[in-house]
Coordinates of C-alpha atoms in Angstrom, one line a residue:
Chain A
X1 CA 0.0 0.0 0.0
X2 CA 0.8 3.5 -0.2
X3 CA 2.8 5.3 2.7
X4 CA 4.7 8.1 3.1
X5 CA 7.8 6.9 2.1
X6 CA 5.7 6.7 -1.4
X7 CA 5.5 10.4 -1.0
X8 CA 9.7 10.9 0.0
X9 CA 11.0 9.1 -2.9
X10 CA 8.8 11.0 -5.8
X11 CA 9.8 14.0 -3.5
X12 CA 13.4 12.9 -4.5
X13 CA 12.4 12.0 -7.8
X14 CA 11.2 15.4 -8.6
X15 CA 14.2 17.4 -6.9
X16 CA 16.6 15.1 -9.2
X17 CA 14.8 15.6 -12.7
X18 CA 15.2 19.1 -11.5
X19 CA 18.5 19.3 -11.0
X20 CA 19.0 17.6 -14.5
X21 CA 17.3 20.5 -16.1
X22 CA 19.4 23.1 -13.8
X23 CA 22.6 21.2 -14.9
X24 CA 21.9 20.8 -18.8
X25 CA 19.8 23.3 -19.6
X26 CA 21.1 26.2 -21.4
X27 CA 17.7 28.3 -21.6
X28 CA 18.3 30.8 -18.4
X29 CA 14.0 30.2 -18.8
X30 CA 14.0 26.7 -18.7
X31 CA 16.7 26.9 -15.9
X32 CA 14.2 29.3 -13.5
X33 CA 11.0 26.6 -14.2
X34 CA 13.6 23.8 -12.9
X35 CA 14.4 25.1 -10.0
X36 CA 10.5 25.7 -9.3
X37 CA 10.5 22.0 -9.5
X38 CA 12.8 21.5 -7.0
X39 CA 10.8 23.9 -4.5
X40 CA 7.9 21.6 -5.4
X41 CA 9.8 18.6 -4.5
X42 CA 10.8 20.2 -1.0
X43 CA 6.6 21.0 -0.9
X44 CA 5.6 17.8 -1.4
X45 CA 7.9 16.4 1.0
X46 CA 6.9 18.7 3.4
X47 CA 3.2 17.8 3.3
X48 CA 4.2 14.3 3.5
X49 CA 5.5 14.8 6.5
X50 CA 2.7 17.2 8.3
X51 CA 0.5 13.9 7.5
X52 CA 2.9 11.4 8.8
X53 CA 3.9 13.5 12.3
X54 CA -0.4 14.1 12.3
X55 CA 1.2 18.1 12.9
X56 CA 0.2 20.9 10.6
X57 CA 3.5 23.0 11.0
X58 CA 4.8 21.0 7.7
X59 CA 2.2 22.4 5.3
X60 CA 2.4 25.9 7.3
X61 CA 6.2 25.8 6.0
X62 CA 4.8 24.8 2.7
X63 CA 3.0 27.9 2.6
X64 CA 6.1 30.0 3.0
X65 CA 8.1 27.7 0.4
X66 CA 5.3 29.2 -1.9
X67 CA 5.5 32.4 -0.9
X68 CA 9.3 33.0 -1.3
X69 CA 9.2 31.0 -4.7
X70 CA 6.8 34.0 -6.1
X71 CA 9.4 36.5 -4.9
X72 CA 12.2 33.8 -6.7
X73 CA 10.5 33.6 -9.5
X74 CA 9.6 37.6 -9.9
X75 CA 12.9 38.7 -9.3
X76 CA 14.7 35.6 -11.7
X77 CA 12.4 36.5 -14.6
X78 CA 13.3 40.9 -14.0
X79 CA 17.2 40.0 -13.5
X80 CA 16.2 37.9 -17.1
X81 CA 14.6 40.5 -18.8
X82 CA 17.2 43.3 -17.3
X83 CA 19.8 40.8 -19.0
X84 CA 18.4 40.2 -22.4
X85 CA 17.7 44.4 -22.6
X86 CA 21.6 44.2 -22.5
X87 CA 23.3 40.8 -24.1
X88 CA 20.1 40.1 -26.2
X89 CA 20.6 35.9 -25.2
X90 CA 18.9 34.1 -22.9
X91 CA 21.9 30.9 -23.5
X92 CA 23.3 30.7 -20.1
X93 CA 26.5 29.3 -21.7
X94 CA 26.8 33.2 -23.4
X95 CA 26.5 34.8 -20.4
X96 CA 29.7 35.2 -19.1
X97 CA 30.3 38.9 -17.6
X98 CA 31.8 38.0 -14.2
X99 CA 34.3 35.8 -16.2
X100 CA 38.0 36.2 -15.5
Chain B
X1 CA -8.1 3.6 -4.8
X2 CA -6.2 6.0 -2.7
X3 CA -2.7 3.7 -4.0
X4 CA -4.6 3.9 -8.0
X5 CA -4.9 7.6 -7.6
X6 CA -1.7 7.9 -6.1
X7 CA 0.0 6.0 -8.9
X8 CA -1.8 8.0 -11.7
X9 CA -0.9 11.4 -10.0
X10 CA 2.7 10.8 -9.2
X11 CA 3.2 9.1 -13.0
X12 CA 1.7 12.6 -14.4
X13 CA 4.3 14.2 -12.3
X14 CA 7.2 12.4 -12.9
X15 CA 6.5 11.9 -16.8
X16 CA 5.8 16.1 -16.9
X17 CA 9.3 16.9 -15.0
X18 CA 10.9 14.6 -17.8
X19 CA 9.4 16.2 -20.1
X20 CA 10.3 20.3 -19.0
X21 CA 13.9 18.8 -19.2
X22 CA 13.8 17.7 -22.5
X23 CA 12.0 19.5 -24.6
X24 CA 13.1 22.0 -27.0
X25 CA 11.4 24.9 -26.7
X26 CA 10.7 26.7 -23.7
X27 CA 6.7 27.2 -23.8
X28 CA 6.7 23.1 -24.5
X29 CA 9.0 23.0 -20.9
X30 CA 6.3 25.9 -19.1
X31 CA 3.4 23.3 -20.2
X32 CA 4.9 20.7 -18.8
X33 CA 5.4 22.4 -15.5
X34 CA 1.9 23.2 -15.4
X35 CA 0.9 19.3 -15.7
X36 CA 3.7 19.1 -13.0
X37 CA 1.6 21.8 -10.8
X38 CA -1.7 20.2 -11.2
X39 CA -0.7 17.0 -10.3
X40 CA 1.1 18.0 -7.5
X41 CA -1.8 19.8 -6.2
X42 CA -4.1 16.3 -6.0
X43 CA -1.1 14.7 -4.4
X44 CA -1.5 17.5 -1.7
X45 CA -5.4 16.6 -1.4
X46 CA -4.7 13.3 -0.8
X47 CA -2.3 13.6 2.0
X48 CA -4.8 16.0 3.7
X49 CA -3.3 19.5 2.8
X50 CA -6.3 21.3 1.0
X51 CA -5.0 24.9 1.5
X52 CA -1.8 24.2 0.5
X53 CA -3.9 22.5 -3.2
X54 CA -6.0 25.1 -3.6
X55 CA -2.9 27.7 -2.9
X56 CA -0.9 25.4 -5.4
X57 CA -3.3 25.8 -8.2
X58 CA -3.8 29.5 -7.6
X59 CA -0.2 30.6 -6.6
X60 CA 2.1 28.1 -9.4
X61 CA -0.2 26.9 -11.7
X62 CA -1.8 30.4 -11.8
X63 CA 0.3 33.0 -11.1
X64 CA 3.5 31.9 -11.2
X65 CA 3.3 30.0 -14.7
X66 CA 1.2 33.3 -16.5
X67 CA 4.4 35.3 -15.6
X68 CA 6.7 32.5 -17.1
X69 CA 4.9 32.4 -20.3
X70 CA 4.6 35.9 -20.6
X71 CA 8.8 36.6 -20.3
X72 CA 9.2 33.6 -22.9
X73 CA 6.2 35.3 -25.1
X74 CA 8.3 38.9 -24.9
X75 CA 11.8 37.2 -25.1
X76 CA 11.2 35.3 -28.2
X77 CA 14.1 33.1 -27.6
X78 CA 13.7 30.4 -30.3
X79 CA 15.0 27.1 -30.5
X80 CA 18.3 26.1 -27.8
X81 CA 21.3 25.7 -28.8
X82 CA 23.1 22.1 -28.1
X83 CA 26.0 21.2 -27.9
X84 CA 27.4 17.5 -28.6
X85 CA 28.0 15.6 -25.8
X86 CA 31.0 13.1 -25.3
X87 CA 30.7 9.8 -26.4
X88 CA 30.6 7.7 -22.7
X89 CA 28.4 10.5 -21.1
X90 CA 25.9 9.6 -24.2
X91 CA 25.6 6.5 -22.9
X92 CA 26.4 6.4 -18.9
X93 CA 24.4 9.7 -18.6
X94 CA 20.9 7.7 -18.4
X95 CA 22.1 4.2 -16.6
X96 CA 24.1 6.2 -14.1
X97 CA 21.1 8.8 -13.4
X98 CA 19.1 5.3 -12.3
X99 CA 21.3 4.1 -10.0
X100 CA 21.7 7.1 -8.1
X101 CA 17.8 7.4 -8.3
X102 CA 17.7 3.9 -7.0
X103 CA 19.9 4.7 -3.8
X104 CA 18.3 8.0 -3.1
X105 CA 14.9 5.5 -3.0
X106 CA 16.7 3.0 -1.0
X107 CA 18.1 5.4 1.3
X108 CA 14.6 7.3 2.2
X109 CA 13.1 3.6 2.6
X110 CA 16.0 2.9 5.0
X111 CA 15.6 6.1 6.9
X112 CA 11.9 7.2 7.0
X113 CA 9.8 5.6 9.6
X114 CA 7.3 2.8 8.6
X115 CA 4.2 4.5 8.6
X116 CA 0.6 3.4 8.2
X117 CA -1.6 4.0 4.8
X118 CA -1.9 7.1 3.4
X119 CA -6.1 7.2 2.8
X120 CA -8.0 10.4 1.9
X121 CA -10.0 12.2 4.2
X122 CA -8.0 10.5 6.8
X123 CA -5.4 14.0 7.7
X124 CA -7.8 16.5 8.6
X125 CA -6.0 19.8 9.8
X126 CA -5.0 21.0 6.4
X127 CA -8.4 22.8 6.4
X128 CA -8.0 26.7 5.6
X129 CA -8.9 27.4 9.4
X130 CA -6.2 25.3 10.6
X131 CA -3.4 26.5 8.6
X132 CA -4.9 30.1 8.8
X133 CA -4.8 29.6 12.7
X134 CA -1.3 28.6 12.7
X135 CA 0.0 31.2 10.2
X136 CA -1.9 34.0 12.9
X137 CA -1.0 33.2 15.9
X138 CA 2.3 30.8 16.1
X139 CA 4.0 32.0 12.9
X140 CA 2.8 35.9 12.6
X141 CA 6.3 36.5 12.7
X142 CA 7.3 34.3 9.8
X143 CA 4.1 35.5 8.2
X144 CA 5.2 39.5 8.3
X145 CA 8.6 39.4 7.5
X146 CA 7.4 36.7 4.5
X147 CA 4.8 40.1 3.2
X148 CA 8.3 42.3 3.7
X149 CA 10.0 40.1 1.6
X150 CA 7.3 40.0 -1.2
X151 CA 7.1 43.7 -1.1
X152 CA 10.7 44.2 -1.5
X153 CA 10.3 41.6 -4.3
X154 CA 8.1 43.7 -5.7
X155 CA 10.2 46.7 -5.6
X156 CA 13.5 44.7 -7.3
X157 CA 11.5 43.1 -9.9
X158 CA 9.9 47.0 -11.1
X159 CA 13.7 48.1 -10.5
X160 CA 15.4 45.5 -12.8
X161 CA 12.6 45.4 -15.1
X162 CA 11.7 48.7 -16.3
X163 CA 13.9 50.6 -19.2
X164 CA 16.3 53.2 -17.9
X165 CA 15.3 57.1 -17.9
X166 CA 17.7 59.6 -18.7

């Protein structure tokens, strides 16, 4: 049957496929929705463990995991937008300004 | 039917974050994530948390992924380029991505405590008032310095965003 563990290991699931995409992605776009995935990973784990401790605290958390992923995410995509007003590329392998 | 439900969810899931890593083009990946969203949300209603679905289809699925589209709409970005990749990472890549997927699995099934059947309807403090009760009383702390943050991440985003006045 289904437990929690269930629950941990797509948790891990999720966080890996997302660290795939941060790794081999080039798109900086494609790069920012990864790392969403991972957050979501972190949810879900987090959820999984409010049910299994019977304590809500774990999806209170969740809620602030939410939270500071909107301010990730609005800030990411106006840093990207700041950046492709000045290199015109969203490749992350072309931007290179901090380099040597 | 809880474990059938589980099993369909968590396959949409997993079979969506393969896709958003390898697909082409970006709004194909920011599709993907959506299916990722939703399916994540009806995980969270079956373990109990119906706040935290509801906030996930609002917030990500919402919110979040209109914001996504729209920057990939304005950049235009096109098709990514590649580059080739080594011969033994062509073929290791995959097998070698398994097995550390299989020991991450073992390890959480080694480490996490055997716990009884996850069955719907069975967790009930993930009910708005709960959560809402929590974030108000214990966590008001967290919960202002959280709306701070947001505001000042409001404040960088219209900063870095918005074309330069001379």
């Amino acid at each position: 049957m289904i437990t929690s563990t269930h629950y941990l290991v797509l948790g891990g699931l999720l966080a890996l496929i997302g660290t795939l995409g941060v790794l081999t992605r080039r798109n900086v776009v494609v790069i920012l929705m990864s790392i969403e995935l991972i957050l979501n990973a972190a949810n879900l784990n987090l959820v999984a463990f409010a049910r299994e401790l019977n304590q809500i605290q774990g999806q209170v958390f969740a809620v602030f995991v939410i939270a500071i992923a909107v301010a990730e995410a609005s800030v990411g995509l106006g840093i990207l937008i700041a950046l492709f007003r000045n290199k015109e590329t969203v490749d992350a392998g072309e931007i290179d300004l901090l380099k040597w | 039917m809880d474990a059938l439900l589980f099993m369909i969810f968590a396959a949409i899931a997993a079979v969506c974050g393969i896709n958003l890593v390898i697909q082409k083009h970006a709004i194909s990946s920011a599709l993907s994530l959506v299916g990722v969203m939703a399916a994540l949300a009806a995980l969270y209603l079956l373990l109990g948390g119906e706040f935290i679905a509801a906030a996930q289809l609002v917030v990500y699925a919402g919110a979040i992924m209109v914001l996504f589209v729209f920057v990939i709409m304005l950049l235009n970005a096109g098709v990514e380029r590649t580059t080739r990749r080594r011969p033994w990472a062509q073929y290791a890549g995959v097998p070698l991505l398994l097995v550390l997927f299989g020991t991450v699995a073992l390890l959480v099934q080694e480490i996490s405590p055997a716990g009884d059947n996850v069955i719907f309807g069975e967790f009930t403090k993930g009910t708005p008032l709960d959560v809402g009760r929590a974030l108000f009383t214990t966590y008001l702390l967290p919960f202002e310095v959280t709306s701070v943050l947001i505001l000042i991440a409001i404040l960088g985003a219209i900063v870095l965003a918005r074309k330069e006045i001379d």
